[in-house]
Amino acid sequence: MNHIAEKVRKLRESFQLTPVEFGKRIGMPSTHLIKIEKGEVIPDVDSLKFMSIVLNIDISYFDDEPNSNQKIELVDRQCLYDLTVDGKPITNFEREYIVRQIRLLREMKVGRLHE
């Protein structure tokens, strides 16, 4: 098993999710995720980058250090504020989506002057 396969599996296990649940969270078919975890497929950099954004971990978690004891920092798992839209509380999925969109927006602005 390659180190990325091991790290993806450990990451999924840290969220206590099945491959199907984890795949839905990161927007990847579970069959592809299982192949990654078995080391049959190596994910491209864009997939790892997207996974790190969605899960709010540093991309360096996937670095080439197979024995690294890096901790996965899970931030934003609980929102500080209860948000509502149209009088209904937003779901955890919606919160994660909002955070993901903000991160993508901020990433697009890298290198630009602050607005």
mmCIF file of C-alpha atoms in Angstrom:
data_model
loop_
_atom_site.group_PDB
_atom_site.id
_atom_site.type_symbol
_atom_site.label_atom_id
_atom_site.label_comp_id
_atom_site.label_asym_id
_atom_site.label_seq_id
_atom_site.Cartn_x
_atom_site.Cartn_y
_atom_site.Cartn_z
ATOM 1 C CA MET A 1 0.000 0.000 0.000
ATOM 2 C CA ASN A 2 1.400 3.420 -0.895
ATOM 3 C CA HIS A 3 1.523 6.185 1.687
ATOM 4 C CA ILE A 4 -1.290 8.188 0.079
ATOM 5 C CA ALA A 5 -3.571 5.149 0.181
ATOM 6 C CA GLU A 6 -2.821 4.734 3.868
ATOM 7 C CA LYS A 7 -3.373 8.415 4.596
ATOM 8 C CA VAL A 8 -6.690 8.539 2.736
ATOM 9 C CA ARG A 9 -7.880 5.473 4.655
ATOM 10 C CA LYS A 10 -6.773 6.975 7.993
ATOM 11 C CA LEU A 11 -8.439 10.247 7.093
ATOM 12 C CA ARG A 12 -11.719 8.482 6.309
ATOM 13 C CA GLU A 13 -11.475 6.504 9.543
ATOM 14 C CA SER A 14 -10.834 9.692 11.533
ATOM 15 C CA PHE A 15 -14.264 10.895 10.395
ATOM 16 C CA GLN A 16 -15.705 7.483 11.313
ATOM 17 C CA LEU A 17 -17.287 7.163 7.873
ATOM 18 C CA THR A 18 -17.781 4.247 5.516
ATOM 19 C CA PRO A 19 -16.257 4.517 2.028
ATOM 20 C CA VAL A 20 -19.727 5.336 0.659
ATOM 21 C CA GLU A 21 -20.331 8.118 3.220
ATOM 22 C CA PHE A 22 -16.816 9.513 2.815
ATOM 23 C CA GLY A 23 -17.077 9.413 -0.969
ATOM 24 C CA LYS A 24 -20.296 11.439 -0.840
ATOM 25 C CA ARG A 25 -18.666 13.992 1.438
ATOM 26 C CA ILE A 26 -15.674 14.511 -0.866
ATOM 27 C CA GLY A 27 -17.604 14.138 -4.129
ATOM 28 C CA MET A 28 -15.954 10.904 -5.227
ATOM 29 C CA PRO A 29 -17.530 7.560 -6.145
ATOM 30 C CA SER A 30 -16.955 5.021 -3.374
ATOM 31 C CA THR A 31 -15.598 2.529 -5.903
ATOM 32 C CA HIS A 32 -12.833 4.984 -6.836
ATOM 33 C CA LEU A 33 -12.167 5.783 -3.180
ATOM 34 C CA ILE A 34 -11.782 2.067 -2.379
ATOM 35 C CA LYS A 35 -9.277 1.708 -5.242
ATOM 36 C CA ILE A 36 -7.316 4.652 -3.806
ATOM 37 C CA GLU A 37 -7.326 3.101 -0.321
ATOM 38 C CA LYS A 38 -6.092 -0.214 -1.756
ATOM 39 C CA GLY A 39 -3.304 1.577 -3.630
ATOM 40 C CA GLU A 40 -4.674 0.525 -7.011
ATOM 41 C CA VAL A 41 -5.166 4.146 -8.069
ATOM 42 C CA ILE A 42 -3.156 7.203 -7.075
ATOM 43 C CA PRO A 43 -5.297 10.347 -6.872
ATOM 44 C CA ASP A 44 -4.131 13.371 -8.812
ATOM 45 C CA VAL A 45 -3.040 16.553 -7.068
ATOM 46 C CA ASP A 46 -6.332 18.299 -7.846
ATOM 47 C CA SER A 47 -8.280 15.525 -6.117
ATOM 48 C CA LEU A 48 -6.053 15.745 -3.035
ATOM 49 C CA LYS A 49 -6.318 19.524 -3.023
ATOM 50 C CA PHE A 50 -10.107 19.406 -3.282
ATOM 51 C CA MET A 51 -10.238 16.765 -0.539
ATOM 52 C CA SER A 52 -8.113 18.958 1.729
ATOM 53 C CA ILE A 53 -10.358 21.982 1.120
ATOM 54 C CA VAL A 54 -13.593 20.072 1.681
ATOM 55 C CA LEU A 55 -12.284 18.411 4.844
ATOM 56 C CA ASN A 56 -10.422 21.483 6.103
ATOM 57 C CA ILE A 57 -7.047 19.834 6.407
ATOM 58 C CA ASP A 58 -3.692 21.048 5.211
ATOM 59 C CA ILE A 59 -2.654 19.629 1.830
ATOM 60 C CA SER A 60 0.722 18.773 3.379
ATOM 61 C CA TYR A 61 -1.053 15.912 5.170
ATOM 62 C CA PHE A 62 -0.560 13.952 1.944
ATOM 63 C CA ASP A 63 3.193 14.681 1.671
ATOM 64 C CA ASP A 64 5.659 11.906 0.861
ATOM 65 C CA GLU A 65 6.435 11.014 4.443
ATOM 66 C CA PRO A 66 4.852 7.594 4.962
ATOM 67 C CA ASN A 67 5.657 7.444 8.660
ATOM 68 C CA SER A 68 4.635 10.981 9.407
ATOM 69 C CA ASN A 69 2.611 11.423 12.564
ATOM 70 C CA GLN A 70 0.903 14.557 11.331
ATOM 71 C CA LYS A 71 -2.292 15.317 13.124
ATOM 72 C CA ILE A 72 -5.378 16.056 11.101
ATOM 73 C CA GLU A 73 -6.682 19.384 12.226
ATOM 74 C CA LEU A 74 -10.421 19.329 11.926
ATOM 75 C CA VAL A 75 -11.611 22.885 12.152
ATOM 76 C CA ASP A 76 -15.091 24.216 11.434
ATOM 77 C CA ARG A 77 -16.759 20.916 12.283
ATOM 78 C CA GLN A 78 -18.997 22.880 14.617
ATOM 79 C CA CYS A 79 -20.170 26.300 13.596
ATOM 80 C CA LEU A 80 -20.083 28.992 16.215
ATOM 81 C CA TYR A 81 -23.407 30.379 15.083
ATOM 82 C CA ASP A 82 -26.684 28.727 14.218
ATOM 83 C CA LEU A 83 -27.643 30.034 10.806
ATOM 84 C CA THR A 84 -31.107 29.961 9.331
ATOM 85 C CA VAL A 85 -32.332 30.407 5.788
ATOM 86 C CA ASP A 86 -36.013 31.049 5.149
ATOM 87 C CA GLY A 87 -36.660 30.405 8.832
ATOM 88 C CA LYS A 88 -35.088 26.926 8.793
ATOM 89 C CA PRO A 89 -31.720 26.031 10.377
ATOM 90 C CA ILE A 90 -29.081 25.060 7.844
ATOM 91 C CA THR A 91 -27.870 21.473 7.889
ATOM 92 C CA ASN A 92 -24.315 20.312 8.590
ATOM 93 C CA PHE A 93 -23.960 19.552 4.885
ATOM 94 C CA GLU A 94 -25.005 23.104 4.012
ATOM 95 C CA ARG A 95 -22.519 24.516 6.555
ATOM 96 C CA GLU A 96 -19.712 22.438 5.064
ATOM 97 C CA TYR A 97 -20.728 23.566 1.590
ATOM 98 C CA ILE A 98 -20.625 27.233 2.628
ATOM 99 C CA VAL A 99 -17.177 26.838 4.207
ATOM 100 C CA ARG A 100 -15.935 24.984 1.105
ATOM 101 C CA GLN A 101 -17.205 27.755 -1.190
ATOM 102 C CA ILE A 102 -15.553 30.458 0.914
ATOM 103 C CA ARG A 103 -12.239 28.578 0.809
ATOM 104 C CA LEU A 104 -12.461 28.183 -2.954
ATOM 105 C CA LEU A 105 -13.251 31.873 -3.317
ATOM 106 C CA ARG A 106 -10.302 32.833 -1.139
ATOM 107 C CA GLU A 107 -8.024 30.508 -3.052
ATOM 108 C CA MET A 108 -8.986 32.201 -6.331
ATOM 109 C CA LYS A 109 -7.955 35.547 -4.856
ATOM 110 C CA VAL A 110 -4.433 34.386 -3.957
ATOM 111 C CA GLY A 111 -1.925 36.749 -5.481
ATOM 112 C CA ARG A 112 -4.457 39.542 -6.029
ATOM 113 C CA LEU A 113 -4.556 42.728 -4.058
ATOM 114 C CA HIS A 114 -6.897 42.533 -1.103
ATOM 115 C CA GLU A 115 -10.257 44.025 -1.918
#
